[in-house]
PDB file of C-alpha atoms in Angstrom:
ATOM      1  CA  UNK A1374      67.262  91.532  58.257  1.00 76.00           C
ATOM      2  CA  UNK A1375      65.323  92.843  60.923  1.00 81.00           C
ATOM      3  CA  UNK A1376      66.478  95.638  62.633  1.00 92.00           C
ATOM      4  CA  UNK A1377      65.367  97.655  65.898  1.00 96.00           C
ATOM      5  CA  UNK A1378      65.131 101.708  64.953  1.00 96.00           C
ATOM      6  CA  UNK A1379      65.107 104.783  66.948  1.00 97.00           C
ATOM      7  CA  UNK A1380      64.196 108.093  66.440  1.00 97.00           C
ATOM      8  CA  UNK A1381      65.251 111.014  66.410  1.00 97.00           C
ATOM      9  CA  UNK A1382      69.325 110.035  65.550  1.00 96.00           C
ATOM     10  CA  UNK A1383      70.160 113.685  67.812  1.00 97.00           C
ATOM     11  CA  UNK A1384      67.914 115.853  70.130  1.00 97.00           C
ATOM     12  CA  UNK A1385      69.109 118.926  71.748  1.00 98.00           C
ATOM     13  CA  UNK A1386      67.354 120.671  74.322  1.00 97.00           C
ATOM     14  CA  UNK A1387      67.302 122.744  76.853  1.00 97.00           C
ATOM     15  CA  UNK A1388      67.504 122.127  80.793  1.00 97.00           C
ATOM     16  CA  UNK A1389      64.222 121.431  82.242  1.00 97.00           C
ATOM     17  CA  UNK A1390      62.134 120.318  79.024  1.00 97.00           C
ATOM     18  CA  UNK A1391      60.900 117.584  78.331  1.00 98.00           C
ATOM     19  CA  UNK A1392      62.314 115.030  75.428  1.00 98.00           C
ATOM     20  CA  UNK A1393      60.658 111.811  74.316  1.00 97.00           C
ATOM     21  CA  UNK A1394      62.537 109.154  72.522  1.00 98.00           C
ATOM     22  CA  UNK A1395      61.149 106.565  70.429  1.00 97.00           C
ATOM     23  CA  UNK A1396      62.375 103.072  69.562  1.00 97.00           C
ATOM     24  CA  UNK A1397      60.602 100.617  67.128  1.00 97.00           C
ATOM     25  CA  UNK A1398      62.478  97.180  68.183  1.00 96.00           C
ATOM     26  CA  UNK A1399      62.322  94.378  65.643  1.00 95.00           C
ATOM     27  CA  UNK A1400      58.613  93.338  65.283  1.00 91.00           C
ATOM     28  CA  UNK A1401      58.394  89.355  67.322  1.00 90.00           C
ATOM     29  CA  UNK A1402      60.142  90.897  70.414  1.00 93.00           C
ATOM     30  CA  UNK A1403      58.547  90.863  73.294  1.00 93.00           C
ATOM     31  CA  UNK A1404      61.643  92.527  75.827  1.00 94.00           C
ATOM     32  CA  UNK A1405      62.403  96.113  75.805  1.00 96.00           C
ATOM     33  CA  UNK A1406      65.305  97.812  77.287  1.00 97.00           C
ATOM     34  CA  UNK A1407      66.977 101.132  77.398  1.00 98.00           C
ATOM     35  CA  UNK A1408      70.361 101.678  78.067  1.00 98.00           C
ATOM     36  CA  UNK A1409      72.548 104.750  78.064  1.00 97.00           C
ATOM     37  CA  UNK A1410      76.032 105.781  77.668  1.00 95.00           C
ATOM     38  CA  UNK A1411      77.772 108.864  78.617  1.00 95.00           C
ATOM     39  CA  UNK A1412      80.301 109.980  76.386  1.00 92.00           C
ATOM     40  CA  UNK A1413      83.390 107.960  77.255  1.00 89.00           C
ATOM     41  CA  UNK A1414      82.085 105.499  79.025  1.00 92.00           C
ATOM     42  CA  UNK A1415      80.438 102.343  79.846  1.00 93.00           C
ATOM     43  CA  UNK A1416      77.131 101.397  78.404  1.00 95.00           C
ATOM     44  CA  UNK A1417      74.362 101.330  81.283  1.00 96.00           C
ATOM     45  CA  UNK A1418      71.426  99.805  81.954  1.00 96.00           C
ATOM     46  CA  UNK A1419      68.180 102.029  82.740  1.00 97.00           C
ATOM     47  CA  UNK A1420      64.759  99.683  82.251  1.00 97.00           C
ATOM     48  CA  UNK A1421      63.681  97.021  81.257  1.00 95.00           C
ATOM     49  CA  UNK A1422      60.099  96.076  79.823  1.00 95.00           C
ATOM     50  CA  UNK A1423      57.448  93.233  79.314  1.00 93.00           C
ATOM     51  CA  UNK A1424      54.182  92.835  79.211  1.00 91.00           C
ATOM     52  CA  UNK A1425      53.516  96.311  79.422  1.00 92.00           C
ATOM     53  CA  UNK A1426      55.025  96.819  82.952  1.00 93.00           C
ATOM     54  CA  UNK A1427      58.569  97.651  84.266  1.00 95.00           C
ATOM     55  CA  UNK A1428      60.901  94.547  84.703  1.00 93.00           C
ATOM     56  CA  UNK A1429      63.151  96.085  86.640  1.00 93.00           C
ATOM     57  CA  UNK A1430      64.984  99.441  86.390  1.00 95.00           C
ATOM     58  CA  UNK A1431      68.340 100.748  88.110  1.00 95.00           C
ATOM     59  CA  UNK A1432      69.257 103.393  90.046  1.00 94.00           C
ATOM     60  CA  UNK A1433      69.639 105.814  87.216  1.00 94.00           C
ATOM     61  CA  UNK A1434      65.716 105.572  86.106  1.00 96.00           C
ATOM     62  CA  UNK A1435      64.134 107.779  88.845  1.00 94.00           C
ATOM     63  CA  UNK A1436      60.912 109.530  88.593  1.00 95.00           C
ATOM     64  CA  UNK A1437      62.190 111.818  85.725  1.00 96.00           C
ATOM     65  CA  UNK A1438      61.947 108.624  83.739  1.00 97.00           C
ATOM     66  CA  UNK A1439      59.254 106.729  82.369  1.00 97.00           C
ATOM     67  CA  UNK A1440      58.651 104.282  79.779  1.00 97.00           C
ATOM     68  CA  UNK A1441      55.914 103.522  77.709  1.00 95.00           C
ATOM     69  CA  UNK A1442      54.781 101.278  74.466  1.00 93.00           C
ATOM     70  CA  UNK A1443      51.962 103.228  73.425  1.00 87.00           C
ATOM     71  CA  UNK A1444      50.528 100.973  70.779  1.00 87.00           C
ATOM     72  CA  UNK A1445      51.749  97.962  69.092  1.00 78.00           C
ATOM     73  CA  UNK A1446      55.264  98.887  67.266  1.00 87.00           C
ATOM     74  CA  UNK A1447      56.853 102.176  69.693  1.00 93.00           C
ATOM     75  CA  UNK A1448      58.887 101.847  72.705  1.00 96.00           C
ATOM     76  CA  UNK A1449      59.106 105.480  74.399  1.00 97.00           C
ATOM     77  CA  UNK A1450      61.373 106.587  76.692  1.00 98.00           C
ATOM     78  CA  UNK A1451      60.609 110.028  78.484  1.00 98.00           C
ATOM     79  CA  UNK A1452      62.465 112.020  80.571  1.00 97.00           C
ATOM     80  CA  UNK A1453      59.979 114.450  82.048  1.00 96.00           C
ATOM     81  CA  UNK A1454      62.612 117.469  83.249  1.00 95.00           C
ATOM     82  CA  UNK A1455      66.446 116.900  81.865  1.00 97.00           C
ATOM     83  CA  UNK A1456      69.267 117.420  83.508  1.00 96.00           C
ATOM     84  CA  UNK A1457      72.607 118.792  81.576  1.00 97.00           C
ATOM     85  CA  UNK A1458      73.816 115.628  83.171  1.00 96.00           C
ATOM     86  CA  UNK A1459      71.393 113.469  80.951  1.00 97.00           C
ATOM     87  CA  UNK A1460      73.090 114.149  77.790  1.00 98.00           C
ATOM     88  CA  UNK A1461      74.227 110.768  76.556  1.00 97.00           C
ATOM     89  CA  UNK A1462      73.859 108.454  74.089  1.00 97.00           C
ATOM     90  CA  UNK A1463      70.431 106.733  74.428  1.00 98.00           C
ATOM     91  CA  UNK A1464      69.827 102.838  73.643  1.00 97.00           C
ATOM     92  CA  UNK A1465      66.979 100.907  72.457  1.00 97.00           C
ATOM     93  CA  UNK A1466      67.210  97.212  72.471  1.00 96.00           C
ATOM     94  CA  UNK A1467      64.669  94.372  71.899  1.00 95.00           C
ATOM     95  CA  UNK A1468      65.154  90.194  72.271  1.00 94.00           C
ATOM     96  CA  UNK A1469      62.390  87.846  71.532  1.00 91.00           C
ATOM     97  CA  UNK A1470      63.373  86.037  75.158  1.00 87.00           C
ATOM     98  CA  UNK A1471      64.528  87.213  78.096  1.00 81.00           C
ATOM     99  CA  UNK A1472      66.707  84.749  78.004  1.00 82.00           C
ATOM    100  CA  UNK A1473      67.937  85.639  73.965  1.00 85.00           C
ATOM    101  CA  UNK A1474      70.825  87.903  72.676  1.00 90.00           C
ATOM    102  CA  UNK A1475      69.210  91.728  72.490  1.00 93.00           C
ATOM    103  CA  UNK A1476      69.810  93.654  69.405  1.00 94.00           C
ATOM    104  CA  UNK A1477      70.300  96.891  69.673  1.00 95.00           C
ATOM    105  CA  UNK A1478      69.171 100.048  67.715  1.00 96.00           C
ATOM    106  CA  UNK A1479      71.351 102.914  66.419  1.00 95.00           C
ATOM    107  CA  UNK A1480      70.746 105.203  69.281  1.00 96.00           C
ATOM    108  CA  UNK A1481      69.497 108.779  70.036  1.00 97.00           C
ATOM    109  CA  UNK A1482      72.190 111.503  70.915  1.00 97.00           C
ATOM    110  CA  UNK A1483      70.579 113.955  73.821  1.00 98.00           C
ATOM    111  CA  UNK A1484      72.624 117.278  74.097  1.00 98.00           C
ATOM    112  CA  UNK A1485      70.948 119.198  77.073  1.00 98.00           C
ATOM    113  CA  UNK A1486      72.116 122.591  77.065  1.00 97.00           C
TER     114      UNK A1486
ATOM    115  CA  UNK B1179      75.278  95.352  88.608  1.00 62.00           C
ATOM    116  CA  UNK B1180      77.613  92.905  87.909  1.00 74.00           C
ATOM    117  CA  UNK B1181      81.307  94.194  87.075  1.00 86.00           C
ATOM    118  CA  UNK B1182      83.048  93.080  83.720  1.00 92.00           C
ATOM    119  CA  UNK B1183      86.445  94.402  83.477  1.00 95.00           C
ATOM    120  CA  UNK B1184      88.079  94.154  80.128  1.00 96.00           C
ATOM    121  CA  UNK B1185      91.084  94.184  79.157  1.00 95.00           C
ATOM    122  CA  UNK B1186      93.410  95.720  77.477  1.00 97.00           C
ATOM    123  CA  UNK B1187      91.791  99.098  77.074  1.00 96.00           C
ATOM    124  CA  UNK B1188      93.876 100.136  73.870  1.00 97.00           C
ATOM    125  CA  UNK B1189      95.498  97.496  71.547  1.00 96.00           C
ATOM    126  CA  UNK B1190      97.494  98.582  68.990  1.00 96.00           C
ATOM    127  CA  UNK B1191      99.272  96.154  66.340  1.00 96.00           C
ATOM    128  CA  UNK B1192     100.228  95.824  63.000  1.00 97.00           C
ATOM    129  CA  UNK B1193      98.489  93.919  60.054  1.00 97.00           C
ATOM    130  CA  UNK B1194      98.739  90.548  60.153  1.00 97.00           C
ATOM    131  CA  UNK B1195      99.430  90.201  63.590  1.00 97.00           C
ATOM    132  CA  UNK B1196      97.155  88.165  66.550  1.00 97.00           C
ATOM    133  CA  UNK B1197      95.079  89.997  69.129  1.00 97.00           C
ATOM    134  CA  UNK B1198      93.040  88.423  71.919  1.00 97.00           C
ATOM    135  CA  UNK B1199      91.024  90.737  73.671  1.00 98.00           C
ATOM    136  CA  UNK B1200      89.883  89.729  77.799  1.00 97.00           C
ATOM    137  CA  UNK B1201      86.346  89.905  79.803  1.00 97.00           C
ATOM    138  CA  UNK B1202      86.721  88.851  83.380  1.00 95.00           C
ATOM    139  CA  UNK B1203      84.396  89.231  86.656  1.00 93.00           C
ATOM    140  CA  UNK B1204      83.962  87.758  89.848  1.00 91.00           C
ATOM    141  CA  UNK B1205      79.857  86.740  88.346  1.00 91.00           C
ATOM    142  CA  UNK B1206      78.621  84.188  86.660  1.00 92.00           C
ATOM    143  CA  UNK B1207      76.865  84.822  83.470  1.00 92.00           C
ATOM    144  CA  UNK B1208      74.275  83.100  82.000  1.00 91.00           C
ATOM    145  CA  UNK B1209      75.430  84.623  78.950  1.00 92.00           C
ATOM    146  CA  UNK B1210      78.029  86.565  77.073  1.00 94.00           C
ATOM    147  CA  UNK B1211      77.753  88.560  74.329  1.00 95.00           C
ATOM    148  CA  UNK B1212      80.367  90.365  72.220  1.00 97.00           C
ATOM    149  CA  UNK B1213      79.617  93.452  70.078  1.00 96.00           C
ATOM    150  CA  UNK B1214      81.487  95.659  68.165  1.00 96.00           C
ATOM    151  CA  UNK B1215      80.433  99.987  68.217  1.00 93.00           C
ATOM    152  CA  UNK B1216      81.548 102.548  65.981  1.00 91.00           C
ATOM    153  CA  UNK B1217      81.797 106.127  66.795  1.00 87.00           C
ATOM    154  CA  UNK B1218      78.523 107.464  67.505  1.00 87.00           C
ATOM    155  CA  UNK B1219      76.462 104.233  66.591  1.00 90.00           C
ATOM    156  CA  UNK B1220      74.806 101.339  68.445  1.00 91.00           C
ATOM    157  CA  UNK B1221      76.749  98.016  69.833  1.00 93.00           C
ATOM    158  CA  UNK B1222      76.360  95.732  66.621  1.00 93.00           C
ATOM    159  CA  UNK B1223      76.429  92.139  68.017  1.00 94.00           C
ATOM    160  CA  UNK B1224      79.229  90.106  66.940  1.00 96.00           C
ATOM    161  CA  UNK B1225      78.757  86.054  68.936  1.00 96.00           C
ATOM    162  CA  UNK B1226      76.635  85.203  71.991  1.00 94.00           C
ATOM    163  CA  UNK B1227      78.076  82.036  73.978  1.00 95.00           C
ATOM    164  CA  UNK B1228      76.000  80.341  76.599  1.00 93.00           C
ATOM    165  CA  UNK B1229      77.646  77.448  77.755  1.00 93.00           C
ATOM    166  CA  UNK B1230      80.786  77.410  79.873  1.00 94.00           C
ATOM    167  CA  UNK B1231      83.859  76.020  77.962  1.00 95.00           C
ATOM    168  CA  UNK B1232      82.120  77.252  74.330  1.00 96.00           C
ATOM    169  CA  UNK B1233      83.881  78.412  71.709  1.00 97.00           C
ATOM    170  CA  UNK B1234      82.844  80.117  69.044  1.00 97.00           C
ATOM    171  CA  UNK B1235      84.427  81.116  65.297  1.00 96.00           C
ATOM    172  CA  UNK B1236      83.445  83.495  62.952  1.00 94.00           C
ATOM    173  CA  UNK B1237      86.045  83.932  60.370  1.00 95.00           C
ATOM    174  CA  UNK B1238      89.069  85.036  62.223  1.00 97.00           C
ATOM    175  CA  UNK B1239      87.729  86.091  65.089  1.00 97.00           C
ATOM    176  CA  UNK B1240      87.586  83.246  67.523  1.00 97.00           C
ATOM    177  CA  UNK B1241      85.127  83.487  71.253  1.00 97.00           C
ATOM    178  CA  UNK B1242      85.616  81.447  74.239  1.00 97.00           C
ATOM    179  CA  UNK B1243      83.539  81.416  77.228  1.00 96.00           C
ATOM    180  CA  UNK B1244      85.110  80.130  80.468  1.00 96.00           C
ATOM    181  CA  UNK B1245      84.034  76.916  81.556  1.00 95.00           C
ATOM    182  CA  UNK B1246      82.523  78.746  84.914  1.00 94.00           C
ATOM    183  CA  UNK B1247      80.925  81.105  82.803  1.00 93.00           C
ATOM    184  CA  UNK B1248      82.836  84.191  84.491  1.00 94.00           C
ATOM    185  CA  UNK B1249      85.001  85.342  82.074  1.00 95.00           C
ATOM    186  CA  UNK B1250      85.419  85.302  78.190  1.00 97.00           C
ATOM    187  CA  UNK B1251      88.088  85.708  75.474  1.00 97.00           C
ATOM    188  CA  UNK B1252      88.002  87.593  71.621  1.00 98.00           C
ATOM    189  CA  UNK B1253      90.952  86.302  69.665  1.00 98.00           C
ATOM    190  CA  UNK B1254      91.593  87.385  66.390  1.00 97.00           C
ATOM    191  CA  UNK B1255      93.695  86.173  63.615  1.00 97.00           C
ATOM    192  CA  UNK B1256      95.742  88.174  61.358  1.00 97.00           C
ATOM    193  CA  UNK B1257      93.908  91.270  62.012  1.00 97.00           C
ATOM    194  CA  UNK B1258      93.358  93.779  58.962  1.00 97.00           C
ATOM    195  CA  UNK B1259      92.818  97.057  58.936  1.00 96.00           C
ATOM    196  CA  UNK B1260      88.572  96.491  59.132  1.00 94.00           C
ATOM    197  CA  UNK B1261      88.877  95.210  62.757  1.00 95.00           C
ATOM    198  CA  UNK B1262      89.646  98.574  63.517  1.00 95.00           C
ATOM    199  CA  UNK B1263      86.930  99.445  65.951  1.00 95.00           C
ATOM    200  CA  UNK B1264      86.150  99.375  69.887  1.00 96.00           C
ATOM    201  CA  UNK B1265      84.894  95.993  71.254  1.00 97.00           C
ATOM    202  CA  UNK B1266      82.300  95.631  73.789  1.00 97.00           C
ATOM    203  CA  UNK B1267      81.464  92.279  76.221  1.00 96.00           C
ATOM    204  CA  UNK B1268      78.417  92.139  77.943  1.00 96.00           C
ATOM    205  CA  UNK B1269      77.296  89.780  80.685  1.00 94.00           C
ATOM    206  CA  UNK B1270      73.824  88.954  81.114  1.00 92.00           C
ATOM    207  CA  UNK B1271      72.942  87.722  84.815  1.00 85.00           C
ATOM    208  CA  UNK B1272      71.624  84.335  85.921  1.00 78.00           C
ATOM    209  CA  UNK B1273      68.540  85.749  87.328  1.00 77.00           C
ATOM    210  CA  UNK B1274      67.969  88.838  85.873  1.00 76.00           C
ATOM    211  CA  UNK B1275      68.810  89.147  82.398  1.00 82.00           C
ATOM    212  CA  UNK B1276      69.611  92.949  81.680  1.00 90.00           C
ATOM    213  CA  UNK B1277      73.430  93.250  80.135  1.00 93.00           C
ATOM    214  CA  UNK B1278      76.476  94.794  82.255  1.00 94.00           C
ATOM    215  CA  UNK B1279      79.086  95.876  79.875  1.00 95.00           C
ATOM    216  CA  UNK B1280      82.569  95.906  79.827  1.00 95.00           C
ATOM    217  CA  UNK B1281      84.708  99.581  79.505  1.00 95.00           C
ATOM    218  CA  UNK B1282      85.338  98.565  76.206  1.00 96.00           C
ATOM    219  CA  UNK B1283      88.754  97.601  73.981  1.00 97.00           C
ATOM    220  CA  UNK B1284      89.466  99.911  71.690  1.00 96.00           C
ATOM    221  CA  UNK B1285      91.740  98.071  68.504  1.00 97.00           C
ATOM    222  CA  UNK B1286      93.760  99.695  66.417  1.00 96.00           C
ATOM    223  CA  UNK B1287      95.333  97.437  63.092  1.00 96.00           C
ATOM    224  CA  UNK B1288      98.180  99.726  61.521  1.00 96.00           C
ATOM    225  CA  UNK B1289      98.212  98.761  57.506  1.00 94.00           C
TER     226      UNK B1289
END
């Protein structure tokens, strides 16, 4: 069964570098989406992605954020300088329609030291 | 952002017993989605429902969606030991289709 990926399963790092994390979503989707979650709690949206353009984004994606699909298959998220205040667990997730269930991948852990 | 609240946050019972599990906001979804996340792993979708009154079944666990499409239900039957997990809804919005999640229940079946 087709499932969405992401690389790398943990990244630490330190304050002020930059980290890139990469999502392969299942391979007929067409909406992207990252979503984080700070250890205990909620899930929460950050972006979302079609046609090679930002959907819409909350408050959370500033302009230490940016997205990117550089060729046919990755979804990149960057985060340009972190904060320690970024560490989180980081969500990929892909639907075929905007309007469809998204499937989500296994996540990235970011520990910024 | 739309605000799911669910409810209970902890739910502890014994084997065999019933469990429903509650979603409920002041928003109307166009849909609702149900997923289940283990420690340190992704949400792993469990039932979407779309129309207002729906129910859905997979095995024992049993979804409803409220007929005004605000709030939602996870029932399950004689729960074993392997529905030990935490269970996440997730709204998405009529117009805009990113998901707001719930806090999360986190069940607990005792053998």
């Amino acid at each position: 069964e087709p499932e969405v990926t992401q690389t790398p399963s943990h990244q630490v790092t330190q304050m002020g570098q930059e980290v890139i994390l990469r999502c392969v979503p299942i391979s007929n989707h067409l909406y992207f989406y990252w979503y984080r979650q700070i250890l205990g709690q909620k899930v929460e949206f950050l972006v979302s992605f079609y046609n090679n353009e930002i959907s819409e984004k909350s408050e959370i994606f500033d302009d230490q954020f940016s997205v990117e699909r550089p060729d046919g298959s990755n979804f990149t998220l960057k985060i340009r300088s972190t904060k320690l205040e970024d560490s989180a667990m980081y969500f990929c997730a892909s639907t075929i329609r905007e309007t469809d269930t998204q499937y989500f991948g296994p996540g990235t852990r970011l520990t910024v030291l | 952002t739309q605000l799911l609240e669910q409810s209970p946050q902890f739910l502890s019972i014994q084997e065999g017993e019933n469990l429903t599990v509650y979603c409920n906001s002041s928003s109307v979804f166009s849909s609702l989605q149900w997923y289940r996340q283990e420690p340190g792993e992704g949400p792993v979708l469990l039932v979407t429902v779309v129309t207002g009154g729906e129910v859905k079944k997979l095995k024992r666990l049993t979804f409803q969606f409220g007929d005004a499409r605000k709030d939602s239900s996870l029932h399950i039957t004689a729960a074993q030991p392997g529905d030990t997990g935490l269970y996440l809804c997730a709204g998405a919005g009529k117009n805009d289709y990113k998901l707001s999640f719930g806090a999360g229940t986190t069940v607990t079946v005792r053998a």
